[in-house]
Amino acid sequence: MKKLISIGLCLVLAVSALHAQDADTLQTGRLITMEGSFLEPLQQRDSVLIGDQLRYGVRLGMLPDGAGIALPDYSKSGFMEGVTLVKGWQTDTLRRKGQDPQVEFSVVITSFDDGLYELPPISLLCKRDAVVDTLVFDPQYLSVHTIPVDPETYEPHDIRPQIKYPLTFREVLPWIGGVILFAALVALVWLLVRKLRRDKAEEAAKEPPHITALRKLDRYRGNKYWAPERQKQFYSGVTDALREYIAARYGVGAMEMTTAEIFRDLSSSDVPKDLYDSMKELFELSDFVKFAKMTVSDDDNAKVLPAAVRFVTETYQSDVEQDNK
């Protein structure tokens, strides 16, 4: 840090200090030829075009304590013919991993005429212990190109379009693999859903019809379905459970039949008359709710589920009694 502070102060005061000191106190040092100049374009291109800006400068190792550097002043004399100075001297400290720190001095230049330019060598004055050495760095060459012009139209060539290469199988292979994997996952999900439905259907098929009916009717216990906007769901659920039970118990295609057709076929069965009349009244009430948007009172709603459960249990019990005889 001490060296950096010393260099920074010397850069600010170097030129004035060299002129302010008595000429008799300064000793002319050596003329040293140096390497380490650089020319870097600010726009990353394959070649330098008219108007492109570049950094031109040198890099030095860290100077000892008390050393000072004087830089050439291009603002008065100009840089060189054909090359324009855009920005004056700038200083930066570079710290690269595994290397000693370096100090970088650079200016920004540009050119508005095409051609090959040999840039002037950079000369620095380095003062150490009243001895002034002259450091001369090797020059760089600047090759400036103009924008190509069509000799027929005398207009600049347009930007070339992006080259399109044909697709290869290696590029398409990941997409094909992704599609196959996605299809396999969809097929696996479909098979699992199908298996679950089949297992559920087989389990329901093994279950006695009256158990299935009572389990479905149990979902509609309570008064949460008695609101006018939910009564259609309530009556549809109760009658659908009864239709499935009637189809399984009496062999009547109740799921596809109307109310009149169901009870026409049930009239010749062994259903007791009171149960028959009760169920017919329940189904007709359900038709009014579902198709005529009738609203049923809470008292009538409270009678629906007990009547349905009574129909299932008593008809099943009659079968058990007949089997025991």
mmCIF file with all atom_site columns, N, CA and C in Angstrom, residues 26-30 130-134:
data_model
loop_
_atom_site.group_PDB
_atom_site.id
_atom_site.type_symbol
_atom_site.label_atom_id
_atom_site.label_alt_id
_atom_site.label_comp_id
_atom_site.label_asym_id
_atom_site.label_entity_id
_atom_site.label_seq_id
_atom_site.pdbx_PDB_ins_code
_atom_site.Cartn_x
_atom_site.Cartn_y
_atom_site.Cartn_z
_atom_site.occupancy
_atom_site.B_iso_or_equiv
_atom_site.pdbx_formal_charge
_atom_site.auth_seq_id
_atom_site.auth_comp_id
_atom_site.auth_asym_id
_atom_site.auth_atom_id
_atom_site.pdbx_PDB_model_num
ATOM 1  N N  . LEU A 1 26  ? 19.873 17.459 -10.717 1.00 0.00 ? 26  LEU A N  1
ATOM 2  C CA . LEU A 1 26  ? 19.442 16.259 -11.424 1.00 0.00 ? 26  LEU A CA 1
ATOM 3  C C  . LEU A 1 26  ? 20.570 15.727 -12.284 1.00 0.00 ? 26  LEU A C  1
ATOM 4  N N  . GLN A 1 27  ? 20.686 14.421 -12.323 1.00 0.00 ? 27  GLN A N  1
ATOM 5  C CA . GLN A 1 27  ? 21.711 13.777 -13.140 1.00 0.00 ? 27  GLN A CA 1
ATOM 6  C C  . GLN A 1 27  ? 21.037 12.988 -14.255 1.00 0.00 ? 27  GLN A C  1
ATOM 7  N N  . THR A 1 28  ? 21.531 13.154 -15.450 1.00 0.00 ? 28  THR A N  1
ATOM 8  C CA . THR A 1 28  ? 20.970 12.430 -16.580 1.00 0.00 ? 28  THR A CA 1
ATOM 9  C C  . THR A 1 28  ? 21.312 10.949 -16.459 1.00 0.00 ? 28  THR A C  1
ATOM 10 N N  . GLY A 1 29  ? 20.268 10.135 -16.511 1.00 0.00 ? 29  GLY A N  1
ATOM 11 C CA . GLY A 1 29  ? 20.481 8.709  -16.343 1.00 0.00 ? 29  GLY A CA 1
ATOM 12 C C  . GLY A 1 29  ? 20.664 8.002  -17.672 1.00 0.00 ? 29  GLY A C  1
ATOM 13 N N  . ARG A 1 30  ? 20.147 6.791  -17.733 1.00 0.00 ? 30  ARG A N  1
ATOM 14 C CA . ARG A 1 30  ? 20.325 5.947  -18.916 1.00 0.00 ? 30  ARG A CA 1
ATOM 15 C C  . ARG A 1 30  ? 19.148 6.072  -19.860 1.00 0.00 ? 30  ARG A C  1
ATOM 16 N N  . ALA A 1 130 ? 17.430 11.436 -7.541  1.00 0.00 ? 130 ALA A N  1
ATOM 17 C CA . ALA A 1 130 ? 17.985 12.555 -8.321  1.00 0.00 ? 130 ALA A CA 1
ATOM 18 C C  . ALA A 1 130 ? 18.582 12.111 -9.649  1.00 0.00 ? 130 ALA A C  1
ATOM 19 N N  . VAL A 1 131 ? 18.277 10.865 -10.062 1.00 0.00 ? 131 VAL A N  1
ATOM 20 C CA . VAL A 1 131 ? 18.727 10.374 -11.374 1.00 0.00 ? 131 VAL A CA 1
ATOM 21 C C  . VAL A 1 131 ? 17.498 10.151 -12.226 1.00 0.00 ? 131 VAL A C  1
ATOM 22 N N  . VAL A 1 132 ? 17.512 10.715 -13.452 1.00 0.00 ? 132 VAL A N  1
ATOM 23 C CA . VAL A 1 132 ? 16.367 10.603 -14.353 1.00 0.00 ? 132 VAL A CA 1
ATOM 24 C C  . VAL A 1 132 ? 16.734 9.668  -15.498 1.00 0.00 ? 132 VAL A C  1
ATOM 25 N N  . ASP A 1 133 ? 16.046 8.527  -15.561 1.00 0.00 ? 133 ASP A N  1
ATOM 26 C CA . ASP A 1 133 ? 16.223 7.587  -16.665 1.00 0.00 ? 133 ASP A CA 1
ATOM 27 C C  . ASP A 1 133 ? 15.106 7.801  -17.684 1.00 0.00 ? 133 ASP A C  1
ATOM 28 N N  . THR A 1 134 ? 15.398 7.547  -18.939 1.00 0.00 ? 134 THR A N  1
ATOM 29 C CA . THR A 1 134 ? 14.395 7.620  -20.010 1.00 0.00 ? 134 THR A CA 1
ATOM 30 C C  . THR A 1 134 ? 14.043 6.199  -20.445 1.00 0.00 ? 134 THR A C  1
#
